[in-house]
Amino acid sequence: MERNEYQEEKHTKFIYSSKRRIQRRVLQLEKSTAEAIYSYIQLNHQDQWFESNFAFLSCWKFSKIDFGKPYIFWCDAIYFEDSHIENDRTFVFSGHAWIGLLSNVGSEWKVPVTGKFCISSTGKILKNYTLIFYNEGQELILSKQ
């Protein structure tokens, strides 16, 4: 194992070892997602990481919810098929996502996904959001209320 791989593995185990660390990472990702949505609303600009922000947030939110459980989900990517802005602060989308189980990283599923994100008036925080992943009659829901 190379030094960089070892450091990355060590760092990943360190981050996942505490629910508090996971929560801090979720809050950082919520902030960057809010700023990306704000930029999109104000400037009609999506940077190259726009959809990735939602996938990263999903991964870390799954980690927080499933902390210590044998079936931890992860999200590889989210792709928007339709999106629009409601009331100058709410971003709504539908599309599909690639999700899988951490215990079986070689297998992932393409599933429909919808999301609704409401940002603060300053665009610095997500006030609330709901992400829903649909798979064979089941719903995986990630939310902040």
PDB file of C-alpha atoms in Angstrom:
ATOM      1  CA  MET A   1       0.000   0.000   0.000  1.00  0.00           C
ATOM      2  CA  GLU A   2       1.405   3.364  -0.987  1.00  0.00           C
ATOM      3  CA  ARG A   3       1.788   6.177   1.544  1.00  0.00           C
ATOM      4  CA  ASN A   4      -1.048   8.277   0.015  1.00  0.00           C
ATOM      5  CA  GLU A   5      -3.455   5.333   0.025  1.00  0.00           C
ATOM      6  CA  TYR A   6      -2.573   4.612   3.650  1.00  0.00           C
ATOM      7  CA  GLN A   7      -3.105   8.246   4.670  1.00  0.00           C
ATOM      8  CA  GLU A   8      -6.450   8.384   2.833  1.00  0.00           C
ATOM      9  CA  GLU A   9      -7.620   5.135   4.438  1.00  0.00           C
ATOM     10  CA  LYS A  10      -6.490   6.337   7.878  1.00  0.00           C
ATOM     11  CA  HIS A  11      -8.208   9.713   7.349  1.00  0.00           C
ATOM     12  CA  THR A  12     -11.461   8.067   6.198  1.00  0.00           C
ATOM     13  CA  LYS A  13     -11.562   5.764   9.240  1.00  0.00           C
ATOM     14  CA  PHE A  14     -10.897   8.761  11.491  1.00  0.00           C
ATOM     15  CA  ILE A  15     -13.752  10.771   9.974  1.00  0.00           C
ATOM     16  CA  TYR A  16     -16.237   7.897  10.144  1.00  0.00           C
ATOM     17  CA  SER A  17     -15.281   7.041  13.735  1.00  0.00           C
ATOM     18  CA  SER A  18     -17.391   9.797  15.271  1.00  0.00           C
ATOM     19  CA  LYS A  19     -20.970  10.848  14.738  1.00  0.00           C
ATOM     20  CA  ARG A  20     -19.922  14.402  15.662  1.00  0.00           C
ATOM     21  CA  ARG A  21     -17.310  14.480  12.875  1.00  0.00           C
ATOM     22  CA  ILE A  22     -19.871  13.187  10.401  1.00  0.00           C
ATOM     23  CA  GLN A  23     -22.319  15.903  11.522  1.00  0.00           C
ATOM     24  CA  ARG A  24     -19.668  18.612  11.033  1.00  0.00           C
ATOM     25  CA  ARG A  25     -18.988  17.328   7.520  1.00  0.00           C
ATOM     26  CA  VAL A  26     -22.730  17.291   6.747  1.00  0.00           C
ATOM     27  CA  LEU A  27     -22.993  20.915   7.917  1.00  0.00           C
ATOM     28  CA  GLN A  28     -20.044  21.923   5.690  1.00  0.00           C
ATOM     29  CA  LEU A  29     -21.649  20.215   2.704  1.00  0.00           C
ATOM     30  CA  GLU A  30     -25.020  21.818   3.462  1.00  0.00           C
ATOM     31  CA  LYS A  31     -23.306  25.216   3.425  1.00  0.00           C
ATOM     32  CA  SER A  32     -21.557  24.607   0.092  1.00  0.00           C
ATOM     33  CA  THR A  33     -24.798  23.266  -1.402  1.00  0.00           C
ATOM     34  CA  ALA A  34     -26.690  26.371  -0.205  1.00  0.00           C
ATOM     35  CA  GLU A  35     -24.040  28.628  -1.748  1.00  0.00           C
ATOM     36  CA  ALA A  36     -24.213  26.709  -5.046  1.00  0.00           C
ATOM     37  CA  ILE A  37     -28.018  27.044  -5.117  1.00  0.00           C
ATOM     38  CA  TYR A  38     -27.768  30.749  -4.260  1.00  0.00           C
ATOM     39  CA  SER A  39     -25.300  31.272  -7.115  1.00  0.00           C
ATOM     40  CA  TYR A  40     -27.633  29.406  -9.454  1.00  0.00           C
ATOM     41  CA  ILE A  41     -30.644  31.497  -8.397  1.00  0.00           C
ATOM     42  CA  GLN A  42     -28.827  34.848  -8.491  1.00  0.00           C
ATOM     43  CA  LEU A  43     -26.576  34.320 -11.508  1.00  0.00           C
ATOM     44  CA  ASN A  44     -28.239  31.388 -13.289  1.00  0.00           C
ATOM     45  CA  HIS A  45     -24.833  29.722 -13.093  1.00  0.00           C
ATOM     46  CA  GLN A  46     -24.178  26.055 -12.370  1.00  0.00           C
ATOM     47  CA  ASP A  47     -20.522  25.247 -11.776  1.00  0.00           C
ATOM     48  CA  GLN A  48     -19.115  21.871 -12.738  1.00  0.00           C
ATOM     49  CA  TRP A  49     -19.720  20.563  -9.206  1.00  0.00           C
ATOM     50  CA  PHE A  50     -23.387  21.582  -8.937  1.00  0.00           C
ATOM     51  CA  GLU A  51     -24.916  18.089  -9.180  1.00  0.00           C
ATOM     52  CA  SER A  52     -21.963  16.592  -7.299  1.00  0.00           C
ATOM     53  CA  ASN A  53     -22.745  18.788  -4.260  1.00  0.00           C
ATOM     54  CA  PHE A  54     -26.039  16.927  -3.870  1.00  0.00           C
ATOM     55  CA  ALA A  55     -24.382  13.498  -4.217  1.00  0.00           C
ATOM     56  CA  PHE A  56     -21.645  14.358  -1.670  1.00  0.00           C
ATOM     57  CA  LEU A  57     -24.242  15.658   0.766  1.00  0.00           C
ATOM     58  CA  SER A  58     -26.259  12.462   0.284  1.00  0.00           C
ATOM     59  CA  CYS A  59     -23.266  10.221   1.026  1.00  0.00           C
ATOM     60  CA  TRP A  60     -22.444  11.985   4.261  1.00  0.00           C
ATOM     61  CA  LYS A  61     -26.092  12.231   5.306  1.00  0.00           C
ATOM     62  CA  PHE A  62     -26.446   8.457   4.719  1.00  0.00           C
ATOM     63  CA  SER A  63     -23.363   7.958   6.940  1.00  0.00           C
ATOM     64  CA  LYS A  64     -24.927  10.023   9.700  1.00  0.00           C
ATOM     65  CA  ILE A  65     -28.243   8.171   9.570  1.00  0.00           C
ATOM     66  CA  ASP A  66     -26.743   4.696   9.248  1.00  0.00           C
ATOM     67  CA  PHE A  67     -23.865   5.215  11.709  1.00  0.00           C
ATOM     68  CA  GLY A  68     -22.870   1.879  13.204  1.00  0.00           C
ATOM     69  CA  LYS A  69     -25.425  -0.133  11.238  1.00  0.00           C
ATOM     70  CA  PRO A  70     -24.436  -2.974   8.915  1.00  0.00           C
ATOM     71  CA  TYR A  71     -26.206  -1.517   5.835  1.00  0.00           C
ATOM     72  CA  ILE A  72     -24.766   1.895   5.057  1.00  0.00           C
ATOM     73  CA  PHE A  73     -25.823   3.421   1.739  1.00  0.00           C
ATOM     74  CA  TRP A  74     -23.695   5.647  -0.463  1.00  0.00           C
ATOM     75  CA  CYS A  75     -24.524   7.821  -3.449  1.00  0.00           C
ATOM     76  CA  ASP A  76     -22.142   7.856  -6.394  1.00  0.00           C
ATOM     77  CA  ALA A  77     -23.875  10.513  -8.501  1.00  0.00           C
ATOM     78  CA  ILE A  78     -27.084  12.485  -8.951  1.00  0.00           C
ATOM     79  CA  TYR A  79     -28.201  13.709 -12.367  1.00  0.00           C
ATOM     80  CA  PHE A  80     -30.948  16.305 -12.829  1.00  0.00           C
ATOM     81  CA  GLU A  81     -33.549  15.703 -15.520  1.00  0.00           C
ATOM     82  CA  ASP A  82     -35.802  18.571 -14.483  1.00  0.00           C
ATOM     83  CA  SER A  83     -35.215  21.459 -12.107  1.00  0.00           C
ATOM     84  CA  HIS A  84     -36.774  24.803 -11.290  1.00  0.00           C
ATOM     85  CA  ILE A  85     -36.780  27.603  -8.727  1.00  0.00           C
ATOM     86  CA  GLU A  86     -39.780  28.299  -6.495  1.00  0.00           C
ATOM     87  CA  ASN A  87     -40.254  31.584  -4.588  1.00  0.00           C
ATOM     88  CA  ASP A  88     -36.651  32.823  -5.096  1.00  0.00           C
ATOM     89  CA  ARG A  89     -35.193  30.518  -2.428  1.00  0.00           C
ATOM     90  CA  THR A  90     -36.324  26.983  -3.146  1.00  0.00           C
ATOM     91  CA  PHE A  91     -34.607  24.688  -5.639  1.00  0.00           C
ATOM     92  CA  VAL A  92     -36.627  21.653  -6.761  1.00  0.00           C
ATOM     93  CA  PHE A  93     -35.375  18.849  -8.964  1.00  0.00           C
ATOM     94  CA  SER A  94     -36.102  15.359 -10.189  1.00  0.00           C
ATOM     95  CA  GLY A  95     -33.730  12.986 -11.867  1.00  0.00           C
ATOM     96  CA  HIS A  96     -31.861   9.801 -11.113  1.00  0.00           C
ATOM     97  CA  ALA A  97     -29.076   8.706  -8.815  1.00  0.00           C
ATOM     98  CA  TRP A  98     -26.627   5.858  -8.565  1.00  0.00           C
ATOM     99  CA  ILE A  99     -26.720   4.379  -5.054  1.00  0.00           C
ATOM    100  CA  GLY A 100     -25.305   1.264  -3.419  1.00  0.00           C
ATOM    101  CA  LEU A 101     -24.430  -0.378  -0.139  1.00  0.00           C
ATOM    102  CA  LEU A 102     -21.044   0.214   1.448  1.00  0.00           C
ATOM    103  CA  SER A 103     -20.835  -3.524   2.148  1.00  0.00           C
ATOM    104  CA  ASN A 104     -21.071  -4.246  -1.607  1.00  0.00           C
ATOM    105  CA  VAL A 105     -19.312  -1.410  -3.446  1.00  0.00           C
ATOM    106  CA  GLY A 106     -19.190  -3.438  -6.655  1.00  0.00           C
ATOM    107  CA  SER A 107     -22.944  -3.177  -7.093  1.00  0.00           C
ATOM    108  CA  GLU A 108     -24.992  -0.021  -7.501  1.00  0.00           C
ATOM    109  CA  TRP A 109     -28.507   0.815  -8.674  1.00  0.00           C
ATOM    110  CA  LYS A 110     -29.869   3.573 -10.863  1.00  0.00           C
ATOM    111  CA  VAL A 111     -32.899   4.924  -9.006  1.00  0.00           C
ATOM    112  CA  PRO A 112     -35.258   7.882  -9.427  1.00  0.00           C
ATOM    113  CA  VAL A 113     -34.603  10.780  -7.043  1.00  0.00           C
ATOM    114  CA  THR A 114     -36.386  14.025  -6.188  1.00  0.00           C
ATOM    115  CA  GLY A 115     -35.251  16.885  -4.036  1.00  0.00           C
ATOM    116  CA  LYS A 116     -36.460  20.160  -2.596  1.00  0.00           C
ATOM    117  CA  PHE A 117     -33.952  22.578  -1.010  1.00  0.00           C
ATOM    118  CA  CYS A 118     -34.819  25.863   0.680  1.00  0.00           C
ATOM    119  CA  ILE A 119     -31.946  28.275   1.359  1.00  0.00           C
ATOM    120  CA  SER A 120     -31.747  31.243   3.726  1.00  0.00           C
ATOM    121  CA  SER A 121     -32.218  34.768   2.344  1.00  0.00           C
ATOM    122  CA  THR A 122     -28.437  35.272   2.487  1.00  0.00           C
ATOM    123  CA  GLY A 123     -27.784  32.010   0.626  1.00  0.00           C
ATOM    124  CA  LYS A 124     -25.346  30.798   3.261  1.00  0.00           C
ATOM    125  CA  ILE A 125     -27.317  27.930   4.815  1.00  0.00           C
ATOM    126  CA  LEU A 126     -29.899  25.335   3.894  1.00  0.00           C
ATOM    127  CA  LYS A 127     -32.968  26.061   5.992  1.00  0.00           C
ATOM    128  CA  ASN A 128     -34.531  22.721   5.104  1.00  0.00           C
ATOM    129  CA  TYR A 129     -34.418  20.048   2.458  1.00  0.00           C
ATOM    130  CA  THR A 130     -35.792  16.677   1.500  1.00  0.00           C
ATOM    131  CA  LEU A 131     -34.131  14.180  -0.813  1.00  0.00           C
ATOM    132  CA  ILE A 132     -36.097  11.067  -1.727  1.00  0.00           C
ATOM    133  CA  PHE A 133     -34.560   8.056  -3.464  1.00  0.00           C
ATOM    134  CA  TYR A 134     -37.088   5.556  -4.882  1.00  0.00           C
ATOM    135  CA  ASN A 135     -36.264   1.875  -5.308  1.00  0.00           C
ATOM    136  CA  GLU A 136     -38.759  -0.935  -5.966  1.00  0.00           C
ATOM    137  CA  GLY A 137     -41.608   0.578  -3.960  1.00  0.00           C
ATOM    138  CA  GLN A 138     -39.340   1.769  -1.140  1.00  0.00           C
ATOM    139  CA  GLU A 139     -38.249   5.296  -0.338  1.00  0.00           C
ATOM    140  CA  LEU A 140     -34.956   6.345   1.219  1.00  0.00           C
ATOM    141  CA  ILE A 141     -35.525   9.825   2.634  1.00  0.00           C
ATOM    142  CA  LEU A 142     -32.810  12.250   3.705  1.00  0.00           C
ATOM    143  CA  SER A 143     -34.069  15.469   5.227  1.00  0.00           C
ATOM    144  CA  LYS A 144     -33.408  18.463   7.406  1.00  0.00           C
ATOM    145  CA  GLN A 145     -36.433  20.163   8.910  1.00  0.00           C
TER     146      GLN A 145
END
